[in-house]
Amino acid sequence: AQKITQTQPGMFVQEKEAVTLDCTYDTSDPSYGLFWYKQPSSGEMIFLIYQGSYDQQNATEGRYSLNFQKARKSANLVISASQLGDSAMYFCAMISGGGFKTIFGAGTRLFVKA
Amino acid sequence: EAEVAQSPRYKITEKSQAVAFWCDPISGHATLYWYRQILGQGPELLVQFQDESVVDDSQLPKDRFSAERLKGVDSTLKIQPAELGDSAMYLCASSLVADPYNEQFFGPGTRLTVL
C-alpha cells in the first residue's frame, strides 16, 4: 500500500536557522514523485519542491532542498535561513506509477520564532 | 499570473441541504483534482479528471457526492444531502497532462461548514 508518514505534528525554529521536516514514504512502484507543499493559514497549497525517484541529485529550490534517501524511503525537506513567513503547515505528497494518484501526509506545522 | 479559481470561498449549510462548489482550472490544464481536507489532516483525493473523463473517483462517496466536468474545462462538485461530517476544506487543483509528475496548482479552497 502507498503511504506517506510525517511524524512531526509541530516544529519550532529560530528565525535565520535551518530546519528539517521529516517525511517517509512507502510504495512498491519503482517510478514515483515526491512533492512538498506549503499551506499558510489562508488555506491555499503552494508547491515548493519536487523529487523524482530516478533523479540522481537532491532537488533544490532557493532556500528549500530535499534530502532524498531512497534506500531509507525518506524525503525530508530542509529549509535554510528560516523566515517568519515560513510559519505554515507543510505537507509531503507522493505520486506513484500505475494510477498516478496523489497521496498526502498529515502535515507538520512549522513555527518560526523571531 | 494564472490561478485556479474556486467559489464560493466559504459556505455554511444545514445538514440534509444540497451544496455545490465550482472550480475553474488554469487555462490549458487538462487534469483537474478535487480534494477534501479535514481540519488537522492532509488533503484526500476525491476525484481526478482528465479532460471531461473521470480517471479516479475511488474515494468519492458516490451516494451523496457527484462531480462533473462537462466540457473539460471548469468543474462542479456537489453534495446532496450534506452531513455534519462533510465539514471540511474542499480544494481544487489542476496540472498539465503531459507529465503526471508535474506540480499541481491549487485554488484557494472552499471551506464548508455543515450545521
PDB file of C-alpha atoms in Angstrom:
ATOM      1  CA  ALA A   1       0.000   0.000   0.000  1.00  0.00           C
ATOM      2  CA  GLN A   2       1.143   3.532  -0.702  1.00  0.00           C
ATOM      3  CA  LYS A   3       1.633   5.707   2.323  1.00  0.00           C
ATOM      4  CA  ILE A   4       3.187   8.989   3.401  1.00  0.00           C
ATOM      5  CA  THR A   5       4.196   9.489   7.020  1.00  0.00           C
ATOM      6  CA  GLN A   6       5.038  12.786   8.664  1.00  0.00           C
ATOM      7  CA  THR A   7       5.844  12.135  12.307  1.00  0.00           C
ATOM      8  CA  GLN A   8       6.308  15.733  13.483  1.00  0.00           C
ATOM      9  CA  PRO A   9       2.955  17.387  14.233  1.00  0.00           C
ATOM     10  CA  GLY A  10       4.721  20.642  15.110  1.00  0.00           C
ATOM     11  CA  MET A  11       8.190  22.134  14.888  1.00  0.00           C
ATOM     12  CA  PHE A  12       9.747  25.316  16.227  1.00  0.00           C
ATOM     13  CA  VAL A  13      12.733  27.037  14.656  1.00  0.00           C
ATOM     14  CA  GLN A  14      14.520  30.266  15.375  1.00  0.00           C
ATOM     15  CA  GLU A  15      14.483  32.854  12.618  1.00  0.00           C
ATOM     16  CA  LYS A  16      17.526  32.536  10.313  1.00  0.00           C
ATOM     17  CA  GLU A  17      18.201  28.972  11.439  1.00  0.00           C
ATOM     18  CA  ALA A  18      17.774  25.868   9.275  1.00  0.00           C
ATOM     19  CA  VAL A  19      15.064  23.292   9.933  1.00  0.00           C
ATOM     20  CA  THR A  20      14.389  19.775   8.654  1.00  0.00           C
ATOM     21  CA  LEU A  21      10.873  18.424   8.238  1.00  0.00           C
ATOM     22  CA  ASP A  22      10.667  14.656   8.056  1.00  0.00           C
ATOM     23  CA  CYS A  23       8.815  12.558   5.513  1.00  0.00           C
ATOM     24  CA  THR A  24       8.908   8.824   4.918  1.00  0.00           C
ATOM     25  CA  TYR A  25       7.040   7.043   2.187  1.00  0.00           C
ATOM     26  CA  ASP A  26       6.065   3.575   1.145  1.00  0.00           C
ATOM     27  CA  THR A  27       5.369   2.357  -2.355  1.00  0.00           C
ATOM     28  CA  SER A  28       6.137  -0.738  -4.384  1.00  0.00           C
ATOM     29  CA  ASP A  29       6.258   1.217  -7.641  1.00  0.00           C
ATOM     30  CA  PRO A  30       9.781   1.887  -8.932  1.00  0.00           C
ATOM     31  CA  SER A  31       8.585   5.130 -10.506  1.00  0.00           C
ATOM     32  CA  TYR A  32       7.258   7.827  -8.236  1.00  0.00           C
ATOM     33  CA  GLY A  33       7.483  11.507  -7.491  1.00  0.00           C
ATOM     34  CA  LEU A  34       7.706  13.253  -4.161  1.00  0.00           C
ATOM     35  CA  PHE A  35       6.444  16.764  -3.516  1.00  0.00           C
ATOM     36  CA  TRP A  36       6.417  19.260  -0.704  1.00  0.00           C
ATOM     37  CA  TYR A  37       3.664  21.847  -0.391  1.00  0.00           C
ATOM     38  CA  LYS A  38       3.260  24.759   1.989  1.00  0.00           C
ATOM     39  CA  GLN A  39      -0.151  25.736   3.322  1.00  0.00           C
ATOM     40  CA  PRO A  40      -0.333  29.110   5.072  1.00  0.00           C
ATOM     41  CA  SER A  41      -3.230  29.930   7.356  1.00  0.00           C
ATOM     42  CA  SER A  42      -5.073  31.400   4.375  1.00  0.00           C
ATOM     43  CA  GLY A  43      -5.565  27.850   3.098  1.00  0.00           C
ATOM     44  CA  GLU A  44      -4.018  27.695  -0.356  1.00  0.00           C
ATOM     45  CA  MET A  45      -1.464  24.988  -1.107  1.00  0.00           C
ATOM     46  CA  ILE A  46       1.803  26.264  -2.541  1.00  0.00           C
ATOM     47  CA  PHE A  47       4.186  23.956  -4.385  1.00  0.00           C
ATOM     48  CA  LEU A  48       7.725  24.080  -3.021  1.00  0.00           C
ATOM     49  CA  ILE A  49       9.868  21.306  -4.460  1.00  0.00           C
ATOM     50  CA  TYR A  50       9.795  18.027  -6.391  1.00  0.00           C
ATOM     51  CA  GLN A  51      11.997  14.924  -6.410  1.00  0.00           C
ATOM     52  CA  GLY A  52      11.654  12.107  -8.926  1.00  0.00           C
ATOM     53  CA  SER A  53      12.533   8.563  -7.934  1.00  0.00           C
ATOM     54  CA  TYR A  54      15.134   8.326 -10.679  1.00  0.00           C
ATOM     55  CA  ASP A  55      16.716  11.695 -10.008  1.00  0.00           C
ATOM     56  CA  GLN A  56      20.349  11.240  -9.094  1.00  0.00           C
ATOM     57  CA  GLN A  57      20.724  14.512  -7.267  1.00  0.00           C
ATOM     58  CA  ASN A  58      18.745  16.004  -4.438  1.00  0.00           C
ATOM     59  CA  ALA A  59      16.347  18.708  -5.557  1.00  0.00           C
ATOM     60  CA  THR A  60      16.917  22.311  -4.542  1.00  0.00           C
ATOM     61  CA  GLU A  61      14.740  25.396  -4.993  1.00  0.00           C
ATOM     62  CA  GLY A  62      16.134  28.525  -3.430  1.00  0.00           C
ATOM     63  CA  ARG A  63      16.048  28.072   0.356  1.00  0.00           C
ATOM     64  CA  TYR A  64      14.371  24.682   0.009  1.00  0.00           C
ATOM     65  CA  SER A  65      16.212  21.422  -0.502  1.00  0.00           C
ATOM     66  CA  LEU A  66      15.043  17.856  -0.407  1.00  0.00           C
ATOM     67  CA  ASN A  67      17.193  15.279   1.358  1.00  0.00           C
ATOM     68  CA  PHE A  68      16.270  12.197  -0.657  1.00  0.00           C
ATOM     69  CA  GLN A  69      17.412   8.878   0.784  1.00  0.00           C
ATOM     70  CA  LYS A  70      15.926   6.240  -1.477  1.00  0.00           C
ATOM     71  CA  ALA A  71      17.073   3.190   0.474  1.00  0.00           C
ATOM     72  CA  ARG A  72      15.511   4.581   3.638  1.00  0.00           C
ATOM     73  CA  LYS A  73      12.437   5.798   1.751  1.00  0.00           C
ATOM     74  CA  SER A  74      12.755   9.253   3.190  1.00  0.00           C
ATOM     75  CA  ALA A  75      12.336  12.654   1.556  1.00  0.00           C
ATOM     76  CA  ASN A  76      12.996  15.272   4.186  1.00  0.00           C
ATOM     77  CA  LEU A  77      12.531  18.966   3.451  1.00  0.00           C
ATOM     78  CA  VAL A  78      15.294  21.300   4.584  1.00  0.00           C
ATOM     79  CA  ILE A  79      14.533  25.000   4.874  1.00  0.00           C
ATOM     80  CA  SER A  80      17.610  27.150   5.260  1.00  0.00           C
ATOM     81  CA  ALA A  81      17.668  30.608   6.824  1.00  0.00           C
ATOM     82  CA  SER A  82      14.095  30.399   8.152  1.00  0.00           C
ATOM     83  CA  GLN A  83      11.926  33.477   7.841  1.00  0.00           C
ATOM     84  CA  LEU A  84       8.838  34.492   9.804  1.00  0.00           C
ATOM     85  CA  GLY A  85       6.799  33.970   6.642  1.00  0.00           C
ATOM     86  CA  ASP A  86       7.764  30.314   6.637  1.00  0.00           C
ATOM     87  CA  SER A  87       5.367  29.681   9.515  1.00  0.00           C
ATOM     88  CA  ALA A  88       2.766  27.386   7.962  1.00  0.00           C
ATOM     89  CA  MET A  89       1.687  23.779   7.524  1.00  0.00           C
ATOM     90  CA  TYR A  90       3.971  21.692   5.337  1.00  0.00           C
ATOM     91  CA  PHE A  91       2.747  18.613   3.508  1.00  0.00           C
ATOM     92  CA  CYS A  92       4.734  15.848   1.905  1.00  0.00           C
ATOM     93  CA  ALA A  93       2.995  14.137  -1.025  1.00  0.00           C
ATOM     94  CA  MET A  94       3.660  11.296  -3.429  1.00  0.00           C
ATOM     95  CA  ILE A  95       2.503  10.293  -6.881  1.00  0.00           C
ATOM     96  CA  SER A  96       3.447   6.782  -7.881  1.00  0.00           C
ATOM     97  CA  GLY A  97       3.279   4.985 -11.175  1.00  0.00           C
ATOM     98  CA  GLY A  98       0.237   2.992 -12.068  1.00  0.00           C
ATOM     99  CA  GLY A  99      -2.679   5.096 -11.059  1.00  0.00           C
ATOM    100  CA  PHE A 100      -0.755   8.334 -10.596  1.00  0.00           C
ATOM    101  CA  LYS A 101      -2.871   9.074  -7.582  1.00  0.00           C
ATOM    102  CA  THR A 102      -1.582  11.730  -5.223  1.00  0.00           C
ATOM    103  CA  ILE A 103      -1.485  10.959  -1.523  1.00  0.00           C
ATOM    104  CA  PHE A 104      -0.577  13.447   1.180  1.00  0.00           C
ATOM    105  CA  GLY A 105       0.888  13.096   4.627  1.00  0.00           C
ATOM    106  CA  ALA A 106      -0.784  14.523   7.726  1.00  0.00           C
ATOM    107  CA  GLY A 107       1.451  17.579   7.683  1.00  0.00           C
ATOM    108  CA  THR A 108       3.857  19.356  10.002  1.00  0.00           C
ATOM    109  CA  ARG A 109       3.111  22.773  11.422  1.00  0.00           C
ATOM    110  CA  LEU A 110       6.208  24.948  11.465  1.00  0.00           C
ATOM    111  CA  PHE A 111       6.525  27.899  13.819  1.00  0.00           C
ATOM    112  CA  VAL A 112       9.326  30.368  13.166  1.00  0.00           C
ATOM    113  CA  LYS A 113      10.294  32.413  16.215  1.00  0.00           C
ATOM    114  CA  ALA A 114      11.687  35.930  16.000  1.00  0.00           C
TER     115      ALA A 114
ATOM    116  CA  GLU B   1      -0.223  35.045 -13.212  1.00  0.00           C
ATOM    117  CA  ALA B   2      -2.700  32.251 -13.975  1.00  0.00           C
ATOM    118  CA  GLU B   3      -4.570  30.863 -10.989  1.00  0.00           C
ATOM    119  CA  VAL B   4      -7.102  28.209 -10.153  1.00  0.00           C
ATOM    120  CA  ALA B   5     -10.385  29.865  -9.252  1.00  0.00           C
ATOM    121  CA  GLN B   6     -12.859  28.452  -6.756  1.00  0.00           C
ATOM    122  CA  SER B   7     -16.176  29.668  -5.462  1.00  0.00           C
ATOM    123  CA  PRO B   8     -17.605  30.182  -3.011  1.00  0.00           C
ATOM    124  CA  ARG B   9     -14.744  30.678  -0.578  1.00  0.00           C
ATOM    125  CA  TYR B  10     -16.978  29.911   2.376  1.00  0.00           C
ATOM    126  CA  LYS B  11     -20.245  28.020   2.636  1.00  0.00           C
ATOM    127  CA  ILE B  12     -22.421  27.378   5.648  1.00  0.00           C
ATOM    128  CA  THR B  13     -25.314  24.994   5.248  1.00  0.00           C
ATOM    129  CA  GLU B  14     -27.601  22.856   7.320  1.00  0.00           C
ATOM    130  CA  LYS B  15     -27.432  19.104   7.209  1.00  0.00           C
ATOM    131  CA  SER B  16     -29.588  17.460   4.565  1.00  0.00           C
ATOM    132  CA  GLN B  17     -29.264  20.502   2.286  1.00  0.00           C
ATOM    133  CA  ALA B  18     -27.544  20.422  -1.088  1.00  0.00           C
ATOM    134  CA  VAL B  19     -24.319  22.332  -1.759  1.00  0.00           C
ATOM    135  CA  ALA B  20     -22.243  22.884  -4.857  1.00  0.00           C
ATOM    136  CA  PHE B  21     -18.707  24.097  -5.386  1.00  0.00           C
ATOM    137  CA  TRP B  22     -17.209  25.427  -8.582  1.00  0.00           C
ATOM    138  CA  CYS B  23     -13.657  25.291  -9.883  1.00  0.00           C
ATOM    139  CA  ASP B  24     -12.033  26.859 -12.933  1.00  0.00           C
ATOM    140  CA  PRO B  25      -8.547  25.431 -13.562  1.00  0.00           C
ATOM    141  CA  ILE B  26      -5.633  27.197 -15.153  1.00  0.00           C
ATOM    142  CA  SER B  27      -6.168  27.533 -18.884  1.00  0.00           C
ATOM    143  CA  GLY B  28      -4.697  24.601 -20.762  1.00  0.00           C
ATOM    144  CA  HIS B  29      -4.551  22.287 -17.763  1.00  0.00           C
ATOM    145  CA  ALA B  30      -6.289  19.096 -18.754  1.00  0.00           C
ATOM    146  CA  THR B  31      -6.054  17.387 -15.367  1.00  0.00           C
ATOM    147  CA  LEU B  32      -8.310  18.563 -12.559  1.00  0.00           C
ATOM    148  CA  TYR B  33      -8.464  17.298  -8.999  1.00  0.00           C
ATOM    149  CA  TRP B  34     -10.920  17.723  -6.138  1.00  0.00           C
ATOM    150  CA  TYR B  35      -9.568  17.156  -2.645  1.00  0.00           C
ATOM    151  CA  ARG B  36     -11.204  17.181   0.774  1.00  0.00           C
ATOM    152  CA  GLN B  37      -9.120  18.377   3.673  1.00  0.00           C
ATOM    153  CA  ILE B  38     -10.477  17.780   7.151  1.00  0.00           C
ATOM    154  CA  LEU B  39      -9.083  20.134   9.777  1.00  0.00           C
ATOM    155  CA  GLY B  40      -5.726  18.916  11.004  1.00  0.00           C
ATOM    156  CA  GLN B  41      -5.228  16.414   8.194  1.00  0.00           C
ATOM    157  CA  GLY B  42      -3.692  16.326   4.756  1.00  0.00           C
ATOM    158  CA  PRO B  43      -5.801  16.608   1.613  1.00  0.00           C
ATOM    159  CA  GLU B  44      -7.532  13.453   0.411  1.00  0.00           C
ATOM    160  CA  LEU B  45      -8.216  12.991  -3.277  1.00  0.00           C
ATOM    161  CA  LEU B  46     -11.928  12.716  -4.050  1.00  0.00           C
ATOM    162  CA  VAL B  47     -11.917  12.726  -7.832  1.00  0.00           C
ATOM    163  CA  GLN B  48      -9.496  13.252 -10.681  1.00  0.00           C
ATOM    164  CA  PHE B  49     -10.474  14.280 -14.203  1.00  0.00           C
ATOM    165  CA  GLN B  50      -8.536  14.006 -17.409  1.00  0.00           C
ATOM    166  CA  ASP B  51     -10.356  16.437 -19.710  1.00  0.00           C
ATOM    167  CA  GLU B  52     -14.001  15.521 -19.164  1.00  0.00           C
ATOM    168  CA  SER B  53     -13.360  11.929 -18.106  1.00  0.00           C
ATOM    169  CA  VAL B  54     -13.104  10.659 -14.548  1.00  0.00           C
ATOM    170  CA  VAL B  55      -9.851   8.743 -14.069  1.00  0.00           C
ATOM    171  CA  ASP B  56     -10.136   8.163 -10.328  1.00  0.00           C
ATOM    172  CA  ASP B  57     -13.128   8.549  -8.039  1.00  0.00           C
ATOM    173  CA  SER B  58     -12.400   5.656  -5.721  1.00  0.00           C
ATOM    174  CA  GLN B  59     -12.607   7.863  -2.609  1.00  0.00           C
ATOM    175  CA  LEU B  60     -15.707   9.778  -3.662  1.00  0.00           C
ATOM    176  CA  PRO B  61     -18.763   8.887  -1.513  1.00  0.00           C
ATOM    177  CA  LYS B  62     -20.965   8.332  -4.503  1.00  0.00           C
ATOM    178  CA  ASP B  63     -24.182   8.034  -2.528  1.00  0.00           C
ATOM    179  CA  ARG B  64     -24.061  11.754  -1.804  1.00  0.00           C
ATOM    180  CA  PHE B  65     -21.212  13.296  -3.804  1.00  0.00           C
ATOM    181  CA  SER B  66     -21.096  13.921  -7.518  1.00  0.00           C
ATOM    182  CA  ALA B  67     -18.602  15.689  -9.734  1.00  0.00           C
ATOM    183  CA  GLU B  68     -18.707  16.736 -13.330  1.00  0.00           C
ATOM    184  CA  ARG B  69     -16.525  18.476 -15.866  1.00  0.00           C
ATOM    185  CA  LEU B  70     -18.814  18.532 -18.848  1.00  0.00           C
ATOM    186  CA  LYS B  71     -16.707  20.499 -21.316  1.00  0.00           C
ATOM    187  CA  GLY B  72     -13.356  19.518 -19.935  1.00  0.00           C
ATOM    188  CA  VAL B  73     -12.726  22.959 -18.500  1.00  0.00           C
ATOM    189  CA  ASP B  74     -14.464  24.046 -15.286  1.00  0.00           C
ATOM    190  CA  SER B  75     -15.881  21.593 -12.797  1.00  0.00           C
ATOM    191  CA  THR B  76     -18.607  21.329 -10.183  1.00  0.00           C
ATOM    192  CA  LEU B  77     -18.601  19.213  -7.036  1.00  0.00           C
ATOM    193  CA  LYS B  78     -21.976  18.607  -5.424  1.00  0.00           C
ATOM    194  CA  ILE B  79     -23.017  17.161  -2.085  1.00  0.00           C
ATOM    195  CA  GLN B  80     -26.608  16.091  -1.540  1.00  0.00           C
ATOM    196  CA  PRO B  81     -27.583  15.736   1.217  1.00  0.00           C
ATOM    197  CA  ALA B  82     -24.823  17.327   3.286  1.00  0.00           C
ATOM    198  CA  GLU B  83     -23.913  15.674   6.575  1.00  0.00           C
ATOM    199  CA  LEU B  84     -22.145  17.073   9.628  1.00  0.00           C
ATOM    200  CA  GLY B  85     -19.025  15.057   8.764  1.00  0.00           C
ATOM    201  CA  ASP B  86     -18.720  16.836   5.438  1.00  0.00           C
ATOM    202  CA  SER B  87     -17.447  19.973   7.161  1.00  0.00           C
ATOM    203  CA  ALA B  88     -14.011  20.472   5.629  1.00  0.00           C
ATOM    204  CA  MET B  89     -11.982  22.477   3.153  1.00  0.00           C
ATOM    205  CA  TYR B  90     -12.590  21.444  -0.440  1.00  0.00           C
ATOM    206  CA  LEU B  91      -9.584  22.113  -2.625  1.00  0.00           C
ATOM    207  CA  CYS B  92      -9.428  22.105  -6.383  1.00  0.00           C
ATOM    208  CA  ALA B  93      -6.153  21.704  -8.249  1.00  0.00           C
ATOM    209  CA  SER B  94      -5.032  21.423 -11.847  1.00  0.00           C
ATOM    210  CA  SER B  95      -1.941  20.263 -13.683  1.00  0.00           C
ATOM    211  CA  LEU B  96      -0.619  19.773 -17.188  1.00  0.00           C
ATOM    212  CA  VAL B  97      -1.407  16.392 -18.638  1.00  0.00           C
ATOM    213  CA  ALA B  98       1.869  15.893 -20.399  1.00  0.00           C
ATOM    214  CA  ASP B  99       3.674  14.751 -17.272  1.00  0.00           C
ATOM    215  CA  PRO B 100       1.755  13.203 -14.365  1.00  0.00           C
ATOM    216  CA  TYR B 101       4.609  14.197 -12.074  1.00  0.00           C
ATOM    217  CA  ASN B 102       4.052  17.861 -12.752  1.00  0.00           C
ATOM    218  CA  GLU B 103       3.241  20.026  -9.802  1.00  0.00           C
ATOM    219  CA  GLN B 104      -0.381  20.651  -9.022  1.00  0.00           C
ATOM    220  CA  PHE B 105      -1.634  24.209  -8.781  1.00  0.00           C
ATOM    221  CA  PHE B 106      -4.221  24.672  -6.066  1.00  0.00           C
ATOM    222  CA  GLY B 107      -7.068  27.088  -5.751  1.00  0.00           C
ATOM    223  CA  PRO B 108      -7.884  28.952  -2.517  1.00  0.00           C
ATOM    224  CA  GLY B 109     -10.398  26.306  -1.463  1.00  0.00           C
ATOM    225  CA  THR B 110     -13.984  26.337  -0.275  1.00  0.00           C
ATOM    226  CA  ARG B 111     -14.445  25.993   3.452  1.00  0.00           C
ATOM    227  CA  LEU B 112     -17.700  24.153   4.134  1.00  0.00           C
ATOM    228  CA  THR B 113     -19.426  24.179   7.498  1.00  0.00           C
ATOM    229  CA  VAL B 114     -22.419  21.907   7.965  1.00  0.00           C
ATOM    230  CA  LEU B 115     -24.655  22.760  10.935  1.00  0.00           C
TER     231      LEU B 115
END
